[in-house]
PDB file of C-alpha atoms in Angstrom:
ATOM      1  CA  UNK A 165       0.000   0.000   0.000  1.00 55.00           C
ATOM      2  CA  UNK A 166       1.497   3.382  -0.839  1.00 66.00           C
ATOM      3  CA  UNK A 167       2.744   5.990   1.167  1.00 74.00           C
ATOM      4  CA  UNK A 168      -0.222   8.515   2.254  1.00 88.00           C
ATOM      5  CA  UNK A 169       1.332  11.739   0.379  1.00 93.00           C
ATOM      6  CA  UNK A 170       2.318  14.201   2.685  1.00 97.00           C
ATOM      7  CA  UNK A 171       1.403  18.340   3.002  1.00 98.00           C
ATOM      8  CA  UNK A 172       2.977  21.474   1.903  1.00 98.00           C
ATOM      9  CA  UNK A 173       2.499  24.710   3.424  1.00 98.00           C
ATOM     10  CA  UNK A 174       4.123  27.867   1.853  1.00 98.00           C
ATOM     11  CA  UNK A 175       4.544  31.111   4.526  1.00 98.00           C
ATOM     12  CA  UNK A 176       4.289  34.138   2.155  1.00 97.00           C
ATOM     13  CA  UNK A 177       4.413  37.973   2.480  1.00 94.00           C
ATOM     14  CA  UNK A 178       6.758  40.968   2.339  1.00 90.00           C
ATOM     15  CA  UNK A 179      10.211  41.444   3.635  1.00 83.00           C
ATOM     16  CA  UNK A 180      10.051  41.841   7.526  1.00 80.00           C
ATOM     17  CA  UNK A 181       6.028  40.503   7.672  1.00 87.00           C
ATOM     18  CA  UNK A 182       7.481  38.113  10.398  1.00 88.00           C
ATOM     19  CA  UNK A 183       8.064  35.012   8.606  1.00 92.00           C
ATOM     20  CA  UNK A 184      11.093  33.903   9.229  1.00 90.00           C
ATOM     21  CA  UNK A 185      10.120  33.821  13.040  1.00 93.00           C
ATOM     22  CA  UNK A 186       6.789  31.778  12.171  1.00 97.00           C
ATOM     23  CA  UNK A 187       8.476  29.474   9.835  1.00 97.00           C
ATOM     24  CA  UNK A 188      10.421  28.303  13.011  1.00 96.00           C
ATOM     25  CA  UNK A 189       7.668  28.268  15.573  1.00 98.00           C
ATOM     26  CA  UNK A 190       5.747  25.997  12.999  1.00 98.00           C
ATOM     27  CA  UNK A 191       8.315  23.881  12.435  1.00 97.00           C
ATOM     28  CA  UNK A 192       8.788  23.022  16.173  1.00 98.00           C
ATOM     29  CA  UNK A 193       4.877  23.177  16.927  1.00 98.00           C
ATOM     30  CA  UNK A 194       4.911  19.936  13.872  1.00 98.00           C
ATOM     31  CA  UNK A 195       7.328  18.234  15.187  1.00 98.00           C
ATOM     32  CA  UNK A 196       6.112  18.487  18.791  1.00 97.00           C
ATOM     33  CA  UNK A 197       2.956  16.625  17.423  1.00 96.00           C
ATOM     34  CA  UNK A 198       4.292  13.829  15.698  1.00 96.00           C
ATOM     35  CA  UNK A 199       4.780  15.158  12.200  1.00 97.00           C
ATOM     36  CA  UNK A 200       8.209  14.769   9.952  1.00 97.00           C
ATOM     37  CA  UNK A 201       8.813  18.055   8.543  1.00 98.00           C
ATOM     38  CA  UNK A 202      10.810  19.215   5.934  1.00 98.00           C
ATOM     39  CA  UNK A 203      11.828  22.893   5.895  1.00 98.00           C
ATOM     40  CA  UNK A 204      12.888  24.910   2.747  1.00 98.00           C
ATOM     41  CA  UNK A 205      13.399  28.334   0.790  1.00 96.00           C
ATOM     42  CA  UNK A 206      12.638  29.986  -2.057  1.00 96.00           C
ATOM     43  CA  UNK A 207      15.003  30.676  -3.853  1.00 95.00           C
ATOM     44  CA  UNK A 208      17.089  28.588  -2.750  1.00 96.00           C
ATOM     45  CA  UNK A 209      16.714  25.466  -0.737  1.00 96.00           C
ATOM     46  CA  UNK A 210      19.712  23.543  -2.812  1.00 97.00           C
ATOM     47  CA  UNK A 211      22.750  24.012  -3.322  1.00 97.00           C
ATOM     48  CA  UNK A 212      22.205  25.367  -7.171  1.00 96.00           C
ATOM     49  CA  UNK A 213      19.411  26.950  -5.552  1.00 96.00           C
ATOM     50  CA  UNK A 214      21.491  28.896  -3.348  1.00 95.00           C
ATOM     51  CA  UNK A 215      23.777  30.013  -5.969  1.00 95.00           C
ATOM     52  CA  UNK A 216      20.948  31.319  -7.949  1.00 94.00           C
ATOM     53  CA  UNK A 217      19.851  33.047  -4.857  1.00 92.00           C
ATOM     54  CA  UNK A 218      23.190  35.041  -4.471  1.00 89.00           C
ATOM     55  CA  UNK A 219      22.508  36.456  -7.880  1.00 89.00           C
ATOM     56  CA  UNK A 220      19.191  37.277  -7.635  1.00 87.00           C
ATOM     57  CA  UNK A 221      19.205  39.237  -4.163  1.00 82.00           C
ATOM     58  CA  UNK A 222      23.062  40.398  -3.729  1.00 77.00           C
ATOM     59  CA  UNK A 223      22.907  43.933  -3.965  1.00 62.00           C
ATOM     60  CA  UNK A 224      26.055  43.882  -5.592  1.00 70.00           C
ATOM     61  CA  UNK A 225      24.392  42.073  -8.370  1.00 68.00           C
ATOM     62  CA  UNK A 226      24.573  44.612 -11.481  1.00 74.00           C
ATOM     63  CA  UNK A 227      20.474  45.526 -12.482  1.00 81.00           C
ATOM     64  CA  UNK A 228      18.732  42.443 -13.989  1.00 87.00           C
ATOM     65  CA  UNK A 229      16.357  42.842 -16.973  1.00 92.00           C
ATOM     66  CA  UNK A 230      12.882  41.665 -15.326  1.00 92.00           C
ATOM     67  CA  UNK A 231      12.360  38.745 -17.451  1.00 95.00           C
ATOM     68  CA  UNK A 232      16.029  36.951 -16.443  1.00 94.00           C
ATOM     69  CA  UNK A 233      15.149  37.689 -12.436  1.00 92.00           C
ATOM     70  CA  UNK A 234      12.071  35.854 -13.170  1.00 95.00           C
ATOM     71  CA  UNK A 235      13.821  33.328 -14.953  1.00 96.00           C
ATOM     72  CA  UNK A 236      16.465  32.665 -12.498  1.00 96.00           C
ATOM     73  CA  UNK A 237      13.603  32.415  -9.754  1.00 96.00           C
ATOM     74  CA  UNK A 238      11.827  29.597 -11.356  1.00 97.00           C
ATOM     75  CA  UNK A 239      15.115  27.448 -12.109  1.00 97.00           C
ATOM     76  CA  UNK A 240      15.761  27.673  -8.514  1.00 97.00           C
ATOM     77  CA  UNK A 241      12.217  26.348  -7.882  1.00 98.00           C
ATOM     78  CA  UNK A 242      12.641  23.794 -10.569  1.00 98.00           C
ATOM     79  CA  UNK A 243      15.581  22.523  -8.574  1.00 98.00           C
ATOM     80  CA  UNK A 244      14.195  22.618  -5.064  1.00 98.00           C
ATOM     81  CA  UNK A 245      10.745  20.884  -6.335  1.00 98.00           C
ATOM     82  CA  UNK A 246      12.616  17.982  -7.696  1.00 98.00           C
ATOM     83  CA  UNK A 247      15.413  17.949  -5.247  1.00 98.00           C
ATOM     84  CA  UNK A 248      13.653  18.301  -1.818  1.00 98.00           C
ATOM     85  CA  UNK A 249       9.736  19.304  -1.883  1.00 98.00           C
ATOM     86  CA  UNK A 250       9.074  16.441  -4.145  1.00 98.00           C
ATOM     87  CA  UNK A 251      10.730  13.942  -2.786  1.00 98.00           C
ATOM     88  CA  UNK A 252       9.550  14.725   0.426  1.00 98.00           C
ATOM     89  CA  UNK A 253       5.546  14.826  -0.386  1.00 98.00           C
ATOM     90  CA  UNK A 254       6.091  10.879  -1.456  1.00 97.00           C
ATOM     91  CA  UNK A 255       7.731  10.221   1.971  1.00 97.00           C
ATOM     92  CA  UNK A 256       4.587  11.617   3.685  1.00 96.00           C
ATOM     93  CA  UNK A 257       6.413  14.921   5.136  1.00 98.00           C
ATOM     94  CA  UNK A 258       4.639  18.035   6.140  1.00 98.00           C
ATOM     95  CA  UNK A 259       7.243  20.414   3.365  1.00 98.00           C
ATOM     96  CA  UNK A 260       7.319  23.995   5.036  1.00 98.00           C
ATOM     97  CA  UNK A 261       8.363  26.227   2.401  1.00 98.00           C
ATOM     98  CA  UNK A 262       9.361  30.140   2.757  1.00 97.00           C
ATOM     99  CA  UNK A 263       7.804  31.899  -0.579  1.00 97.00           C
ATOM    100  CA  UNK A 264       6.927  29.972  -3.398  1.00 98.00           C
ATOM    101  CA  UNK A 265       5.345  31.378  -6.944  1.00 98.00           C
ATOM    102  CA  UNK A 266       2.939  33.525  -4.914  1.00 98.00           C
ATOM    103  CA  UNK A 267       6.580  35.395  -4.435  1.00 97.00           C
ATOM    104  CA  UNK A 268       7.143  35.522  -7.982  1.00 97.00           C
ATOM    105  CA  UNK A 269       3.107  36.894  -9.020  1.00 98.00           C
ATOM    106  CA  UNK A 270       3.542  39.744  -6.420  1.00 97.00           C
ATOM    107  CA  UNK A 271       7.382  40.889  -6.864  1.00 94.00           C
ATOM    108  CA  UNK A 272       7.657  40.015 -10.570  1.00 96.00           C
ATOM    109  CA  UNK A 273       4.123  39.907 -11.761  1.00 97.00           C
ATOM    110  CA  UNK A 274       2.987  42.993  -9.349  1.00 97.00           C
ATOM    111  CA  UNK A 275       6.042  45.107  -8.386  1.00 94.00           C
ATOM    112  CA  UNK A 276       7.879  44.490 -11.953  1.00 94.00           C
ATOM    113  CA  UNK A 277       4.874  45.164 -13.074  1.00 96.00           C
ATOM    114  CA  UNK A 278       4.793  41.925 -15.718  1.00 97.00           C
ATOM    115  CA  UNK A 279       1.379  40.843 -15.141  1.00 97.00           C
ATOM    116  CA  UNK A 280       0.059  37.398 -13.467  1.00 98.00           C
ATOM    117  CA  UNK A 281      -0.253  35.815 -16.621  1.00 97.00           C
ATOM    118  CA  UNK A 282       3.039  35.314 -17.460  1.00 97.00           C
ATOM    119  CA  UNK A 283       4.044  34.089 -14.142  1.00 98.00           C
ATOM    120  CA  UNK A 284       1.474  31.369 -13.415  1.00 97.00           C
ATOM    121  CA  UNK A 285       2.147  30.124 -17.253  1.00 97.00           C
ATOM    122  CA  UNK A 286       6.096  29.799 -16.301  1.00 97.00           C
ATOM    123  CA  UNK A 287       4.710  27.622 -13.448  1.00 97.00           C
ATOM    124  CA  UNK A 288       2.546  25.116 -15.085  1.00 97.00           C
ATOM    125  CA  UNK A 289       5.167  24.597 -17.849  1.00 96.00           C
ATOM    126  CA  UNK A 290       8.446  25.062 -15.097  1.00 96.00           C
ATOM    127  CA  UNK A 291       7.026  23.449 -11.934  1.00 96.00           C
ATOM    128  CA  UNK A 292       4.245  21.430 -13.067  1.00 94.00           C
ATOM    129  CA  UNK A 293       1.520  23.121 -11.866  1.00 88.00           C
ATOM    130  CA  UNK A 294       2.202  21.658  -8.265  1.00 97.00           C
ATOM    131  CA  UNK A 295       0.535  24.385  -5.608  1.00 97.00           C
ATOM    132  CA  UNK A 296       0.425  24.168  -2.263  1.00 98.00           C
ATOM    133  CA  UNK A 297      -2.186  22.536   0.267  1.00 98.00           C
ATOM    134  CA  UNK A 298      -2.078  25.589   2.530  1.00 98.00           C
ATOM    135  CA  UNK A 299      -0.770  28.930   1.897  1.00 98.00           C
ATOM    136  CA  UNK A 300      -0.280  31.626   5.034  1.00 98.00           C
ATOM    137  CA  UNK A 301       0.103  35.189   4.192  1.00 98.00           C
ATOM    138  CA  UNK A 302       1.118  36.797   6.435  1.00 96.00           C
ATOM    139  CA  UNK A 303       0.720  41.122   5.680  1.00 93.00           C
ATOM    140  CA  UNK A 304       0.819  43.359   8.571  1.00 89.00           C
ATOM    141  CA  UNK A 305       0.122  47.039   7.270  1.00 85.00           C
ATOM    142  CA  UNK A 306       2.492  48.342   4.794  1.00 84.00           C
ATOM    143  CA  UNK A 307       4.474  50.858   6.143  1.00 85.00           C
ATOM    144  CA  UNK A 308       5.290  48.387   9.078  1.00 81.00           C
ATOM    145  CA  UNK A 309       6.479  45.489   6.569  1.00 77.00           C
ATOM    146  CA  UNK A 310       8.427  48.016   4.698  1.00 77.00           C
ATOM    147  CA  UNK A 311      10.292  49.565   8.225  1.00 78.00           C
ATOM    148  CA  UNK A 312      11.152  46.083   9.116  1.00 75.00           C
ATOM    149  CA  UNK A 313      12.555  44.607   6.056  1.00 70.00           C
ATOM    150  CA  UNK A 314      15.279  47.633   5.317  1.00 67.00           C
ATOM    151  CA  UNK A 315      16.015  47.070   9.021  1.00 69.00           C
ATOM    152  CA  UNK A 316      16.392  43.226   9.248  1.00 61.00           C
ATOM    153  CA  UNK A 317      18.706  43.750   5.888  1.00 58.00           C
ATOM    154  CA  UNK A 318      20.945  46.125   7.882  1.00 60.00           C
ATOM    155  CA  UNK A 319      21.431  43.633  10.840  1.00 60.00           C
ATOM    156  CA  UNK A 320      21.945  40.449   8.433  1.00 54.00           C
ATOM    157  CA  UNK A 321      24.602  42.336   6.506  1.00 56.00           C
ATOM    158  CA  UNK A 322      26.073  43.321   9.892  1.00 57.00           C
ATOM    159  CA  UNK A 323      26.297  39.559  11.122  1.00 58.00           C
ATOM    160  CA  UNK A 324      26.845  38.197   8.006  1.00 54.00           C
ATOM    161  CA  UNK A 325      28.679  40.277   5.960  1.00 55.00           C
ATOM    162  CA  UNK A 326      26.338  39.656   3.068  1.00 53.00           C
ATOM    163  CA  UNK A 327      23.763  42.208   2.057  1.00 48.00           C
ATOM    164  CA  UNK A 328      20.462  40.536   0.532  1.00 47.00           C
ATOM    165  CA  UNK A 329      18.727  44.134  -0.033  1.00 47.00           C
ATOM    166  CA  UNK A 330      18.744  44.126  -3.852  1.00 47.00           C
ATOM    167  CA  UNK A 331      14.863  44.300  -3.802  1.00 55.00           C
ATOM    168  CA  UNK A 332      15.178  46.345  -0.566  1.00 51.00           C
ATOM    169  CA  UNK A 333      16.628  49.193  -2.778  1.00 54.00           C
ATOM    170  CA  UNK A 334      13.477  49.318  -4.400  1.00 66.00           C
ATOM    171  CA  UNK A 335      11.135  52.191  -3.947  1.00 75.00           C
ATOM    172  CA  UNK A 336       7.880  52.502  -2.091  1.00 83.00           C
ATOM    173  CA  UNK A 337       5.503  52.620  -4.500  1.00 88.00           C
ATOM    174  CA  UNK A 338       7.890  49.075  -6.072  1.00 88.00           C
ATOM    175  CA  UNK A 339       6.463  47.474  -2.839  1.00 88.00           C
ATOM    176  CA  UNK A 340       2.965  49.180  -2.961  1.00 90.00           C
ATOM    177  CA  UNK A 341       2.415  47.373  -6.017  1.00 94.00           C
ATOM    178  CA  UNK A 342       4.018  43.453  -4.299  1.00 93.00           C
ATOM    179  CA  UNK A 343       1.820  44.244  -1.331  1.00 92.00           C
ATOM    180  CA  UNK A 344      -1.300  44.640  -3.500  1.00 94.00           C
ATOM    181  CA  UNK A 345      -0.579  41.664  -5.474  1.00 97.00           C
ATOM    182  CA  UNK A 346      -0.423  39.445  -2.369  1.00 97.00           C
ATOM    183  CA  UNK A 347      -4.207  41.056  -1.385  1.00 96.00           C
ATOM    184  CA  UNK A 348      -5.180  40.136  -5.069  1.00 97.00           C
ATOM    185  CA  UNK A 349      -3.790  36.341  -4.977  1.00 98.00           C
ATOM    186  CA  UNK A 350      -5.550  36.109  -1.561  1.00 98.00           C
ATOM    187  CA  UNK A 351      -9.225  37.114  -2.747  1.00 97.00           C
ATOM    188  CA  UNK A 352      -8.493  34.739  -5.969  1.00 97.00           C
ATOM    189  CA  UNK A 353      -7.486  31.817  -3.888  1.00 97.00           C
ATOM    190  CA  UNK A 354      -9.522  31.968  -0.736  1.00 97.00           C
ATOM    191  CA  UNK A 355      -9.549  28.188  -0.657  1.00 96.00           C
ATOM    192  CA  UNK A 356      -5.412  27.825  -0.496  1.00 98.00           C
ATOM    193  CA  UNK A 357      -4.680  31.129   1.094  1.00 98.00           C
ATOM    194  CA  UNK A 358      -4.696  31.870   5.054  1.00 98.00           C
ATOM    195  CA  UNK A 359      -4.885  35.930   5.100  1.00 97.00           C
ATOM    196  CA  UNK A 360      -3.307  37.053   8.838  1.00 97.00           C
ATOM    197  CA  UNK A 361      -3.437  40.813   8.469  1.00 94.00           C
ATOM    198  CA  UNK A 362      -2.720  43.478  10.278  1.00 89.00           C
ATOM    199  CA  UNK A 363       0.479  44.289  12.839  1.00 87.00           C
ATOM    200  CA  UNK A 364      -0.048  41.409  15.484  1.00 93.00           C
ATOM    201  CA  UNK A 365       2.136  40.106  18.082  1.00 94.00           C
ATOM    202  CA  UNK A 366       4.135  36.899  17.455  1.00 95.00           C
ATOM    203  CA  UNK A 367       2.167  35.260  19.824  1.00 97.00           C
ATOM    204  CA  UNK A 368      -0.806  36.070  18.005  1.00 97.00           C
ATOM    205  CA  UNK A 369       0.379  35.224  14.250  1.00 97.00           C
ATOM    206  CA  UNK A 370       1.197  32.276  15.579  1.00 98.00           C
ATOM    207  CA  UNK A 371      -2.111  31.386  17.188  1.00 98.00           C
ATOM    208  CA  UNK A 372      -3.400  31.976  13.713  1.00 98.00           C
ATOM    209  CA  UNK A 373      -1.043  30.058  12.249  1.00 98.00           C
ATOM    210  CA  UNK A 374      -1.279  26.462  13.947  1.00 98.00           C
ATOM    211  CA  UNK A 375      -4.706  26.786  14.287  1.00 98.00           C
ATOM    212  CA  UNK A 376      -4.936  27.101  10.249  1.00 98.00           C
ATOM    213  CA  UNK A 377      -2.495  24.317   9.577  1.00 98.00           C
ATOM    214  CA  UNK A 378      -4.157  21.825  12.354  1.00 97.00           C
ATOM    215  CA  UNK A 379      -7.591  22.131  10.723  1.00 96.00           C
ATOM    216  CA  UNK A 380      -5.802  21.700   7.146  1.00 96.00           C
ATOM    217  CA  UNK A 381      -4.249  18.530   8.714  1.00 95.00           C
ATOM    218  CA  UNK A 382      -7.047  17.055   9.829  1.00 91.00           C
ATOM    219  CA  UNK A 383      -9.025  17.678   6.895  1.00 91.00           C
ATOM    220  CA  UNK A 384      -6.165  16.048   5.014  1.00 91.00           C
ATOM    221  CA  UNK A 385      -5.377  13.364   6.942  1.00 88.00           C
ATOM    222  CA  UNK A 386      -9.671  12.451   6.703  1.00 85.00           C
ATOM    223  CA  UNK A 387      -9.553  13.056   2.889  1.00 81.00           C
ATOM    224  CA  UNK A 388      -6.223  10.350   2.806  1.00 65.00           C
TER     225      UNK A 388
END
């Protein structure tokens, strides 16, 4: 008898929305409860995947015509799909993902201003259509997500050494545009997408966030 398939969750949302923090507090609230969890990046996530992810955010990275940023995100996709999310879905794993192609709609499609259409083609042809089971977006108001992002950039590149602000260069109305995109994919996919607005406490995010993803999983695990 096969392998029940396991359950990908994506955590989605601008720069400094928190998720980094949530991704972890997830990750431990799964495994507390009996779950095998496999936790990965977009880009990135391998170790091509990585490399492409230097490129694409390095600030030092010369400008990038819209169309090759987009590309490069989707090969690094293509690479952590077959490489790691894949492969763990058929083991059964719960695959918790930071950004997937809801990244590339609202940066590329909304703040480059390329359009969805283009975007969710690349993903049906690049990544096979797969989506995931449960989406959180997480968007506390703008100005806040924008006044944490050029901040947490400023303290990684102090720890690090490495600055991963290319998009963090960008101007306002740049982000305006990814932050309405993420509203728009939200109303359109009501069914995939968790909306947690507004500029909550970490405690409180992640209330709303394990009480999404244990209804999700029991809903699954009744539908398996």
């Amino acid at each position: 008898m096969p392998m029940p398939r396991g359950f990908f969750i994506t955590l989605e949302g601008l720069d400094g929305s928190g998720k980094t923090t949530q991704i972890k507090r997830l990750a431990t609230w799964l495994t507390s409860r009996g779950h095998a969890v496999t936790m990965t990046r977009q880009p990135g996530g391998t170790e091509t995947g990585d490399r492409i992810r230097a490129v694409i955010l390095d600030a030092r990275s010369g400008p990038l015509a819209p169309m090759t940023e987009m590309a490069l995100m989707f090969a690094a996709r293509a690479q952590v799909i077959a490489e790691v999310i894949e492969p763990a879905l058929t083991a059964g794993k719960v695959v918790v993902c930071d950004r997937f192609t809801d990244s590339t709609e609202a940066y590329q499609g909304g703040g480059r201003e390329m359009g969805s259409e283009v975007v969710l083609e690349l993903h049906r042809l690049i990544c096979g259509g797969l989506q995931p089971d449960l989406t959180l977006m997480l968007l506390p108001s703008f100005e806040a997500s924008l006044r944490r992002a050029r901040k947490r950039n400023d303290r990684v590149e102090a720890q690090t050494g490495m600055n991963e602000g290319r998009f963090e260069q960008e101007q306002n109305d740049f982000f305006l545009r990814v932050w309405r995109k993420y509203k728009e994919i939200a109303a359109r996919e009501p069914d995939r997408v968790v909306l947690i607005e507004g500029d909550l406490t970490i405690d409180e995010v992640h209330e709303q966030v394990v009480e999404a993803v244990a209804a999700r999983l029991i809903a699954h695990a009744q539908k398996g």
